[in-house]
XYZ file of C-alpha atoms in Angstrom:
235
model
C 8.189 -19.955 -36.625
C 7.261 -22.467 -33.464
C 6.695 -20.714 -30.264
C 9.480 -21.444 -27.448
C 7.273 -19.552 -24.957
C 3.010 -19.526 -24.453
C 1.755 -17.585 -22.064
C -1.696 -17.531 -20.611
C -3.984 -16.013 -18.166
C -0.805 -15.154 -16.351
C -1.640 -13.869 -12.612
C 0.388 -13.490 -9.879
C -0.765 -12.026 -6.083
C 1.143 -10.714 -3.622
C 0.194 -11.339 0.332
C 0.860 -8.394 2.580
C -0.528 -7.222 5.894
C -3.434 -5.508 4.122
C -4.500 -7.631 1.585
C -3.242 -9.400 -1.724
C -1.707 -6.818 -4.421
C -2.345 -8.165 -7.998
C 1.180 -7.636 -9.420
C 0.002 -10.388 -13.148
C -3.961 -9.925 -14.709
C -4.502 -12.483 -16.911
C -1.343 -11.657 -19.132
C -1.171 -13.553 -22.855
C 1.138 -13.879 -25.159
C 3.211 -15.650 -26.812
C 7.117 -15.545 -28.214
C 8.559 -17.151 -31.248
C 12.069 -19.066 -31.571
C 14.147 -16.668 -32.280
C 12.611 -13.817 -31.163
C 13.496 -10.262 -30.000
C 10.394 -9.054 -27.408
C 11.353 -5.782 -25.441
C 8.233 -5.289 -22.227
C 7.453 -1.966 -21.814
C 6.011 -0.176 -18.545
C 6.125 2.223 -16.070
C 7.699 0.694 -12.368
C 5.296 -1.426 -10.320
C 3.029 -2.477 -13.452
C 4.976 -6.251 -13.740
C 8.115 -6.308 -15.614
C 10.330 -7.974 -13.097
C 7.891 -9.797 -11.871
C 6.876 -11.320 -15.066
C 10.086 -12.129 -15.983
C 11.224 -13.790 -12.847
C 7.952 -16.161 -13.920
C 9.383 -16.953 -17.536
C 12.492 -17.827 -15.838
C 10.922 -20.495 -13.099
C 12.547 -18.518 -10.432
C 9.011 -17.994 -9.503
C 5.446 -19.607 -9.464
C 2.641 -17.742 -10.820
C -0.869 -17.941 -9.028
C -3.266 -18.719 -12.067
C -2.689 -19.178 -15.171
C -0.278 -20.994 -17.311
C 3.880 -20.822 -18.934
C 4.385 -23.588 -21.260
C 8.282 -23.308 -22.105
C 8.931 -25.381 -25.031
C 5.797 -27.311 -24.607
C 6.811 -28.008 -21.018
C 3.720 -26.620 -18.892
C 6.044 -25.262 -15.594
C 3.853 -26.068 -13.362
C 3.989 -29.692 -14.047
C 7.706 -29.625 -12.708
C 9.121 -29.813 -9.220
C 11.672 -28.094 -8.193
C 14.959 -29.832 -9.432
C 13.276 -29.810 -12.680
C 12.769 -26.239 -12.478
C 16.509 -25.583 -11.490
C 17.663 -27.748 -14.417
C 15.969 -25.313 -16.823
C 17.113 -22.076 -15.179
C 21.095 -24.236 -15.760
C 20.219 -25.404 -19.410
C 17.888 -23.687 -20.944
C 17.272 -20.289 -19.759
C 20.081 -17.235 -19.076
C 19.759 -14.374 -16.495
C 21.222 -10.325 -17.272
C 19.754 -8.229 -14.620
C 20.871 -4.386 -13.548
C 23.010 -5.075 -11.118
C 24.964 -7.825 -12.380
C 25.345 -10.269 -9.578
C 28.785 -11.512 -10.245
C 30.786 -13.231 -7.815
C 33.383 -10.308 -6.131
C 35.954 -13.102 -4.961
C 35.911 -14.748 -8.500
C 37.907 -13.911 -11.484
C 36.203 -12.862 -14.377
C 37.076 -16.014 -16.579
C 35.111 -18.441 -12.977
C 32.255 -15.993 -13.315
C 31.312 -17.251 -16.865
C 32.865 -20.622 -16.557
C 30.091 -21.134 -13.242
C 26.329 -21.594 -15.202
C 28.640 -24.738 -16.455
C 30.586 -26.154 -13.470
C 27.815 -26.147 -11.432
C 26.236 -28.317 -14.349
C 28.780 -30.796 -14.054
C 30.900 -29.324 -17.262
C 34.509 -30.867 -16.819
C 37.036 -28.191 -15.867
C 38.781 -27.781 -18.844
C 36.073 -27.749 -21.239
C 34.409 -25.241 -19.162
C 37.535 -22.861 -19.630
C 37.576 -23.096 -23.279
C 34.398 -22.260 -23.581
C 34.629 -19.240 -20.824
C 37.605 -17.949 -22.995
C 35.550 -18.263 -26.258
C 32.904 -16.178 -24.903
C 35.211 -13.029 -23.311
C 36.638 -13.150 -26.781
C 33.157 -12.593 -27.991
C 32.394 -9.597 -26.192
C 35.816 -8.289 -25.936
C 36.920 -8.542 -22.527
C 39.672 -11.909 -23.249
C 42.394 -8.918 -21.937
C 39.923 -8.437 -18.199
C 39.421 -12.887 -17.698
C 42.281 -12.401 -14.431
C 40.786 -9.359 -13.261
C 38.260 -9.512 -10.440
C 34.869 -7.570 -10.895
C 35.266 -4.683 -8.699
C 38.649 -4.377 -11.260
C 36.123 -3.320 -13.939
C 33.868 -0.712 -15.667
C 29.844 -1.299 -14.602
C 29.752 -1.386 -18.812
C 32.797 -4.377 -18.381
C 30.772 -6.004 -15.544
C 27.680 -6.309 -17.730
C 29.448 -7.855 -20.775
C 30.337 -10.833 -18.653
C 27.327 -10.814 -17.312
C 25.794 -11.777 -20.448
C 28.589 -13.501 -21.189
C 27.495 -15.857 -18.451
C 24.383 -15.838 -18.894
C 24.636 -17.591 -22.836
C 27.617 -19.507 -21.637
C 25.251 -22.570 -21.231
C 24.169 -21.898 -24.503
C 20.488 -21.483 -23.365
C 17.409 -21.512 -25.336
C 16.047 -17.931 -23.937
C 17.663 -14.550 -22.751
C 16.405 -13.085 -20.560
C 17.255 -9.053 -19.314
C 15.471 -6.960 -16.828
C 16.574 -3.684 -16.981
C 20.378 -4.555 -18.276
C 20.926 -1.049 -19.124
C 19.717 0.607 -16.296
C 22.740 1.195 -14.311
C 24.780 1.770 -17.575
C 25.883 5.452 -19.042
C 24.578 6.040 -22.597
C 27.508 4.921 -24.260
C 28.010 1.474 -22.707
C 24.128 0.598 -22.571
C 24.576 0.934 -27.000
C 27.030 -1.550 -26.470
C 25.888 -4.120 -24.074
C 22.110 -3.406 -26.693
C 24.265 -4.142 -29.418
C 25.842 -7.678 -27.954
C 22.650 -8.713 -27.124
C 21.113 -8.188 -30.807
C 24.204 -10.007 -31.873
C 23.552 -12.393 -30.120
C 20.065 -12.942 -31.179
C 20.964 -12.954 -34.762
C 24.305 -15.101 -34.720
C 22.810 -17.786 -32.167
C 18.767 -16.915 -32.659
C 18.643 -16.541 -29.605
C 15.262 -15.781 -28.435
C 15.715 -12.582 -26.265
C 13.219 -10.613 -23.748
C 14.029 -7.608 -22.448
C 12.935 -5.376 -19.429
C 13.505 -2.076 -20.144
C 12.437 1.905 -19.865
C 14.533 3.120 -21.861
C 13.450 4.081 -26.007
C 17.348 3.438 -26.889
C 17.097 -0.058 -25.780
C 13.805 -0.736 -26.807
C 14.130 -0.018 -30.172
C 16.539 -3.630 -30.437
C 13.763 -5.361 -29.909
C 11.436 -7.076 -33.307
C 7.962 -6.513 -31.193
C 6.985 -5.010 -27.788
C 4.780 -5.331 -25.304
C 3.513 -3.115 -23.009
C 2.295 -3.703 -19.283
C -0.096 -0.957 -17.240
C -0.782 -2.015 -13.294
C -0.148 -5.780 -14.362
C -2.155 -5.791 -17.219
C -0.694 -6.298 -21.432
C -2.610 -3.037 -22.638
C -0.709 -3.291 -26.020
C 1.584 -4.859 -28.252
C 2.589 -4.508 -31.515
C 6.098 -5.021 -34.363
C 9.013 -2.403 -33.575
C 9.213 -0.847 -37.509
C 13.062 0.282 -36.793
C 14.021 -3.246 -35.695
C 16.403 -5.095 -38.379
C 14.309 -7.997 -37.785
C 11.043 -6.747 -38.152
C 9.566 -7.210 -41.799
């Protein structure tokens, strides 16, 4: 299967008053289309930095990231913004829903920002809310939802534009075990049904068990990787 992501010698240095901090040091790996990869490691090891660079939200200090054959360094800010809108979905620990928008409007947002007609965006968002089991919450505001419901809305919003890649940064970190399990089952189902490529950064063994592969970061370096024999997608 063709690679969606090819990462080579990726480096990121954050400059500070006491000198540079190396968040990533020579990270190299690839991700096939339709893969589900868990990025593991202790706090501060570079997991979030890696996802931000792969999601075209930050530029690396050095190295290369190719997304679907396109070298991200060759894209200017407009091209990176277009890539984020159309080909990459994001799910965060803090949900990041807009409090003044309804659930339906939150899911519609990436479509309307990309120029979709309102009725088209509304129909797509309504279908996604049905898929995540929240059709009856479409007129509610985020503050009226539980944490698990907010995260399912965030997942629906992340896949609204039918991206090829979903980046999930500690998506179960603010949830109890039952809601965390439901969110991971949702991500696993989308990975299988849509052949959606998923990269998951997590501390949770339970969340990581849903992935077919794992990468282990320590002090900004990729120190190990392998397959998860428990995953439904593993051979």
